[in-house]
PDB file of C-alpha atoms in Angstrom:
ATOM      1  CA  UNK G   1     103.267  60.384 103.093  1.00 43.00           C
ATOM      2  CA  UNK G   2     102.246  60.263  99.463  1.00 44.00           C
ATOM      3  CA  UNK G   3      98.698  61.538  99.969  1.00 47.00           C
ATOM      4  CA  UNK G   4      98.882  63.012 103.451  1.00 53.00           C
ATOM      5  CA  UNK G   5      96.784  66.128 103.824  1.00 58.00           C
ATOM      6  CA  UNK G   6      95.035  65.564 100.503  1.00 59.00           C
ATOM      7  CA  UNK G   7      91.261  65.565 100.780  1.00 71.00           C
ATOM      8  CA  UNK G   8      89.670  62.728  98.844  1.00 80.00           C
ATOM      9  CA  UNK G   9      86.686  60.452  98.830  1.00 87.00           C
ATOM     10  CA  UNK G  10      86.889  57.080 100.529  1.00 91.00           C
ATOM     11  CA  UNK G  11      86.882  55.018  97.326  1.00 94.00           C
ATOM     12  CA  UNK G  12      89.572  57.257  95.812  1.00 94.00           C
ATOM     13  CA  UNK G  13      91.665  56.870  98.968  1.00 94.00           C
ATOM     14  CA  UNK G  14      91.109  53.127  98.894  1.00 96.00           C
ATOM     15  CA  UNK G  15      92.465  52.882  95.344  1.00 96.00           C
ATOM     16  CA  UNK G  16      95.370  55.253  95.953  1.00 95.00           C
ATOM     17  CA  UNK G  17      96.563  53.614  99.132  1.00 97.00           C
ATOM     18  CA  UNK G  18      96.214  50.108  97.695  1.00 98.00           C
ATOM     19  CA  UNK G  19      98.302  51.187  94.714  1.00 97.00           C
ATOM     20  CA  UNK G  20     100.883  52.739  97.041  1.00 97.00           C
ATOM     21  CA  UNK G  21     101.056  49.545  99.123  1.00 98.00           C
ATOM     22  CA  UNK G  22     101.799  47.542  95.954  1.00 98.00           C
ATOM     23  CA  UNK G  23     104.654  49.933  95.199  1.00 98.00           C
ATOM     24  CA  UNK G  24     106.232  49.399  98.617  1.00 98.00           C
ATOM     25  CA  UNK G  25     105.655  45.644  98.567  1.00 98.00           C
ATOM     26  CA  UNK G  26     107.458  45.530  95.212  1.00 98.00           C
ATOM     27  CA  UNK G  27     110.298  47.652  96.597  1.00 98.00           C
ATOM     28  CA  UNK G  28     110.624  45.091  99.394  1.00 98.00           C
ATOM     29  CA  UNK G  29     110.773  42.293  96.831  1.00 98.00           C
ATOM     30  CA  UNK G  30     113.496  44.084  94.853  1.00 98.00           C
ATOM     31  CA  UNK G  31     115.541  44.798  97.959  1.00 98.00           C
ATOM     32  CA  UNK G  32     115.252  41.230  99.202  1.00 98.00           C
ATOM     33  CA  UNK G  33     116.178  39.902  95.766  1.00 98.00           C
ATOM     34  CA  UNK G  34     119.308  42.082  95.887  1.00 98.00           C
ATOM     35  CA  UNK G  35     120.147  40.583  99.290  1.00 97.00           C
ATOM     36  CA  UNK G  36     119.425  43.744 101.289  1.00 98.00           C
ATOM     37  CA  UNK G  37     117.339  42.236 104.095  1.00 98.00           C
ATOM     38  CA  UNK G  38     117.259  45.372 106.261  1.00 97.00           C
ATOM     39  CA  UNK G  39     115.971  47.577 103.438  1.00 98.00           C
ATOM     40  CA  UNK G  40     113.440  44.911 102.383  1.00 98.00           C
ATOM     41  CA  UNK G  41     112.113  44.703 105.923  1.00 98.00           C
ATOM     42  CA  UNK G  42     111.817  48.488 106.122  1.00 98.00           C
ATOM     43  CA  UNK G  43     109.724  48.445 102.938  1.00 98.00           C
ATOM     44  CA  UNK G  44     107.666  45.589 104.388  1.00 98.00           C
ATOM     45  CA  UNK G  45     107.017  47.744 107.456  1.00 98.00           C
ATOM     46  CA  UNK G  46     106.007  50.656 105.252  1.00 98.00           C
ATOM     47  CA  UNK G  47     103.611  48.324 103.435  1.00 98.00           C
ATOM     48  CA  UNK G  48     102.092  47.433 106.811  1.00 98.00           C
ATOM     49  CA  UNK G  49     101.774  51.130 107.685  1.00 98.00           C
ATOM     50  CA  UNK G  50      99.917  51.866 104.444  1.00 98.00           C
ATOM     51  CA  UNK G  51      97.562  48.953 105.038  1.00 98.00           C
ATOM     52  CA  UNK G  52      96.947  49.714 108.713  1.00 97.00           C
ATOM     53  CA  UNK G  53      97.080  53.493 108.833  1.00 95.00           C
ATOM     54  CA  UNK G  54      98.225  55.334 111.939  1.00 94.00           C
ATOM     55  CA  UNK G  55      95.249  54.004 113.920  1.00 94.00           C
ATOM     56  CA  UNK G  56      96.157  50.375 113.253  1.00 95.00           C
ATOM     57  CA  UNK G  57      97.490  48.105 115.970  1.00 96.00           C
ATOM     58  CA  UNK G  58     100.484  47.097 113.813  1.00 96.00           C
ATOM     59  CA  UNK G  59     101.362  50.630 112.686  1.00 96.00           C
ATOM     60  CA  UNK G  60     104.894  51.701 113.572  1.00 96.00           C
ATOM     61  CA  UNK G  61     105.973  55.248 112.712  1.00 95.00           C
ATOM     62  CA  UNK G  62     109.638  54.232 112.953  1.00 95.00           C
ATOM     63  CA  UNK G  63     109.172  52.313 109.669  1.00 95.00           C
ATOM     64  CA  UNK G  64     108.231  55.560 107.929  1.00 91.00           C
ATOM     65  CA  UNK G  65     105.009  57.334 107.037  1.00 86.00           C
ATOM     66  CA  UNK G  66     104.801  56.740 103.306  1.00 92.00           C
ATOM     67  CA  UNK G  67     101.015  56.597 102.932  1.00 91.00           C
ATOM     68  CA  UNK G  68      98.384  59.089 103.941  1.00 92.00           C
ATOM     69  CA  UNK G  69      98.226  57.576 107.467  1.00 92.00           C
ATOM     70  CA  UNK G  70      94.537  56.647 107.069  1.00 93.00           C
ATOM     71  CA  UNK G  71      95.087  53.093 105.884  1.00 95.00           C
ATOM     72  CA  UNK G  72      93.568  50.682 103.399  1.00 97.00           C
ATOM     73  CA  UNK G  73      91.640  48.877 106.135  1.00 97.00           C
ATOM     74  CA  UNK G  74      90.073  52.114 107.384  1.00 95.00           C
ATOM     75  CA  UNK G  75      89.171  53.177 103.845  1.00 95.00           C
ATOM     76  CA  UNK G  76      87.604  49.773 103.140  1.00 96.00           C
ATOM     77  CA  UNK G  77      85.534  49.988 106.325  1.00 95.00           C
ATOM     78  CA  UNK G  78      84.420  53.520 105.440  1.00 94.00           C
ATOM     79  CA  UNK G  79      83.517  52.522 101.876  1.00 94.00           C
ATOM     80  CA  UNK G  80      81.277  49.790 103.259  1.00 93.00           C
ATOM     81  CA  UNK G  81      79.760  52.071 105.895  1.00 93.00           C
ATOM     82  CA  UNK G  82      78.939  54.755 103.319  1.00 91.00           C
ATOM     83  CA  UNK G  83      77.453  52.274 100.861  1.00 94.00           C
ATOM     84  CA  UNK G  84      75.327  50.698 103.588  1.00 93.00           C
ATOM     85  CA  UNK G  85      74.161  54.142 104.718  1.00 94.00           C
ATOM     86  CA  UNK G  86      73.193  55.050 101.154  1.00 94.00           C
ATOM     87  CA  UNK G  87      71.213  51.824 100.782  1.00 93.00           C
ATOM     88  CA  UNK G  88      69.477  52.446 104.105  1.00 93.00           C
ATOM     89  CA  UNK G  89      68.689  56.079 103.298  1.00 95.00           C
ATOM     90  CA  UNK G  90      67.259  55.306  99.869  1.00 94.00           C
ATOM     91  CA  UNK G  91      65.755  51.812 100.047  1.00 92.00           C
ATOM     92  CA  UNK G  92      63.619  52.386  96.947  1.00 94.00           C
ATOM     93  CA  UNK G  93      66.362  53.801  94.729  1.00 94.00           C
ATOM     94  CA  UNK G  94      67.074  51.140  92.117  1.00 93.00           C
ATOM     95  CA  UNK G  95      70.517  52.525  91.246  1.00 94.00           C
ATOM     96  CA  UNK G  96      71.702  52.504  94.845  1.00 93.00           C
ATOM     97  CA  UNK G  97      70.183  49.060  95.402  1.00 91.00           C
ATOM     98  CA  UNK G  98      71.966  47.749  92.309  1.00 93.00           C
ATOM     99  CA  UNK G  99      75.396  49.225  92.961  1.00 93.00           C
ATOM    100  CA  UNK G 100      75.508  49.517  96.773  1.00 94.00           C
ATOM    101  CA  UNK G 101      75.967  45.778  97.348  1.00 94.00           C
ATOM    102  CA  UNK G 102      78.709  45.733  94.711  1.00 95.00           C
ATOM    103  CA  UNK G 103      80.581  48.432  96.605  1.00 95.00           C
ATOM    104  CA  UNK G 104      80.120  46.546  99.889  1.00 96.00           C
ATOM    105  CA  UNK G 105      81.271  43.211  98.433  1.00 96.00           C
ATOM    106  CA  UNK G 106      84.298  44.745  96.718  1.00 96.00           C
ATOM    107  CA  UNK G 107      85.241  46.712  99.846  1.00 96.00           C
ATOM    108  CA  UNK G 108      85.039  43.543 101.929  1.00 97.00           C
ATOM    109  CA  UNK G 109      87.310  41.754  99.445  1.00 98.00           C
ATOM    110  CA  UNK G 110      89.858  44.578  99.669  1.00 98.00           C
ATOM    111  CA  UNK G 111      89.812  44.295 103.452  1.00 97.00           C
ATOM    112  CA  UNK G 112      90.316  40.522 103.329  1.00 98.00           C
ATOM    113  CA  UNK G 113      93.164  40.622 100.812  1.00 98.00           C
ATOM    114  CA  UNK G 114      94.868  43.617 102.431  1.00 98.00           C
ATOM    115  CA  UNK G 115      94.719  41.883 105.818  1.00 98.00           C
ATOM    116  CA  UNK G 116      96.353  38.794 104.339  1.00 98.00           C
ATOM    117  CA  UNK G 117      99.001  40.993 102.680  1.00 98.00           C
ATOM    118  CA  UNK G 118      99.651  42.749 105.991  1.00 98.00           C
ATOM    119  CA  UNK G 119     100.164  39.376 107.662  1.00 98.00           C
ATOM    120  CA  UNK G 120     102.668  38.359 104.973  1.00 98.00           C
ATOM    121  CA  UNK G 121     104.497  41.675 105.349  1.00 98.00           C
ATOM    122  CA  UNK G 122     104.586  41.120 109.110  1.00 98.00           C
ATOM    123  CA  UNK G 123     106.108  37.678 108.576  1.00 98.00           C
ATOM    124  CA  UNK G 124     108.606  39.189 106.108  1.00 98.00           C
ATOM    125  CA  UNK G 125     109.773  41.567 108.834  1.00 97.00           C
ATOM    126  CA  UNK G 126     110.304  38.706 111.248  1.00 96.00           C
ATOM    127  CA  UNK G 127     112.612  36.417 109.329  1.00 97.00           C
ATOM    128  CA  UNK G 128     116.382  36.385 109.030  1.00 97.00           C
ATOM    129  CA  UNK G 129     116.350  35.295 105.388  1.00 98.00           C
ATOM    130  CA  UNK G 130     116.261  37.670 102.417  1.00 98.00           C
ATOM    131  CA  UNK G 131     114.825  34.848 100.300  1.00 98.00           C
ATOM    132  CA  UNK G 132     111.993  34.176 102.740  1.00 98.00           C
ATOM    133  CA  UNK G 133     111.323  37.923 102.975  1.00 98.00           C
ATOM    134  CA  UNK G 134     111.205  38.056  99.169  1.00 98.00           C
ATOM    135  CA  UNK G 135     108.687  35.195  99.036  1.00 98.00           C
ATOM    136  CA  UNK G 136     106.425  36.721 101.679  1.00 98.00           C
ATOM    137  CA  UNK G 137     106.494  40.072  99.907  1.00 98.00           C
ATOM    138  CA  UNK G 138     105.823  38.506  96.494  1.00 98.00           C
ATOM    139  CA  UNK G 139     102.684  37.042  98.010  1.00 98.00           C
ATOM    140  CA  UNK G 140     101.812  40.343  99.686  1.00 98.00           C
ATOM    141  CA  UNK G 141     102.192  42.116  96.347  1.00 98.00           C
ATOM    142  CA  UNK G 142      99.955  39.555  94.620  1.00 98.00           C
ATOM    143  CA  UNK G 143      97.295  39.950  97.318  1.00 98.00           C
ATOM    144  CA  UNK G 144      97.458  43.745  97.094  1.00 98.00           C
ATOM    145  CA  UNK G 145      97.174  43.532  93.313  1.00 98.00           C
ATOM    146  CA  UNK G 146      93.971  41.508  93.826  1.00 98.00           C
ATOM    147  CA  UNK G 147      92.834  44.136  96.335  1.00 98.00           C
ATOM    148  CA  UNK G 148      93.359  46.860  93.729  1.00 98.00           C
ATOM    149  CA  UNK G 149      92.264  45.189  90.500  1.00 98.00           C
ATOM    150  CA  UNK G 150      90.060  42.355  91.698  1.00 98.00           C
ATOM    151  CA  UNK G 151      90.367  38.699  90.785  1.00 97.00           C
ATOM    152  CA  UNK G 152      88.476  36.550  88.304  1.00 97.00           C
ATOM    153  CA  UNK G 153      87.660  33.830  90.836  1.00 96.00           C
ATOM    154  CA  UNK G 154      85.269  31.915  88.586  1.00 96.00           C
ATOM    155  CA  UNK G 155      87.500  32.203  85.484  1.00 97.00           C
ATOM    156  CA  UNK G 156      84.678  33.560  83.334  1.00 97.00           C
ATOM    157  CA  UNK G 157      86.853  36.294  81.848  1.00 97.00           C
ATOM    158  CA  UNK G 158      85.238  39.064  83.905  1.00 96.00           C
ATOM    159  CA  UNK G 159      86.087  40.548  87.279  1.00 97.00           C
ATOM    160  CA  UNK G 160      82.755  41.394  88.839  1.00 96.00           C
ATOM    161  CA  UNK G 161      82.035  43.545  91.874  1.00 95.00           C
ATOM    162  CA  UNK G 162      80.984  40.517  93.921  1.00 96.00           C
ATOM    163  CA  UNK G 163      82.291  38.592  96.908  1.00 96.00           C
ATOM    164  CA  UNK G 164      85.618  36.981  96.062  1.00 97.00           C
ATOM    165  CA  UNK G 165      86.207  39.017  92.894  1.00 98.00           C
ATOM    166  CA  UNK G 166      85.839  42.781  93.152  1.00 97.00           C
ATOM    167  CA  UNK G 167      88.679  44.994  94.326  1.00 97.00           C
ATOM    168  CA  UNK G 168      89.125  48.716  94.895  1.00 96.00           C
ATOM    169  CA  UNK G 169      88.794  49.446  91.180  1.00 97.00           C
ATOM    170  CA  UNK G 170      85.455  47.652  91.001  1.00 97.00           C
ATOM    171  CA  UNK G 171      84.261  49.445  94.159  1.00 95.00           C
ATOM    172  CA  UNK G 172      85.241  52.733  92.515  1.00 94.00           C
ATOM    173  CA  UNK G 173      83.235  51.959  89.368  1.00 94.00           C
ATOM    174  CA  UNK G 174      80.223  50.739  91.363  1.00 92.00           C
ATOM    175  CA  UNK G 175      80.275  53.782  93.641  1.00 88.00           C
TER     176      UNK G 175
END
């Protein structure tokens, strides 16, 4: 895969794998748009593999190992676990108490959006229409873009590291 065997921190892995998943979702869109359903569905499967990682229940090695095999969902869970552990270990540290919740909220958003993207990619693999596959993967790409860059849910011009807004990039900054 793209980052297999490369040691990295959890927030770095979260950003890298989310970016990689966008790449494969977009490849699926392009293939579906060109009418190549089989290729589009392979890319959709690879998107699922990047999201799930090799420990995921929907992971299928026959689709190809294009990520680092750890998975966006595993990285997001680890980011939240590490942030919670830091907050627990240093309850009186104002910096950790300010930024820890931002990491947790952003990590939870990534998990939510990546899960929705995985479900769309799954549906894209299980249709006989290139157009329907394209539409599912367009949505998956949009969700993964939110997972990477966040989303200005309240339209205030700022993407904050809060529930419903922060993505992997905001978790990275807050960490």
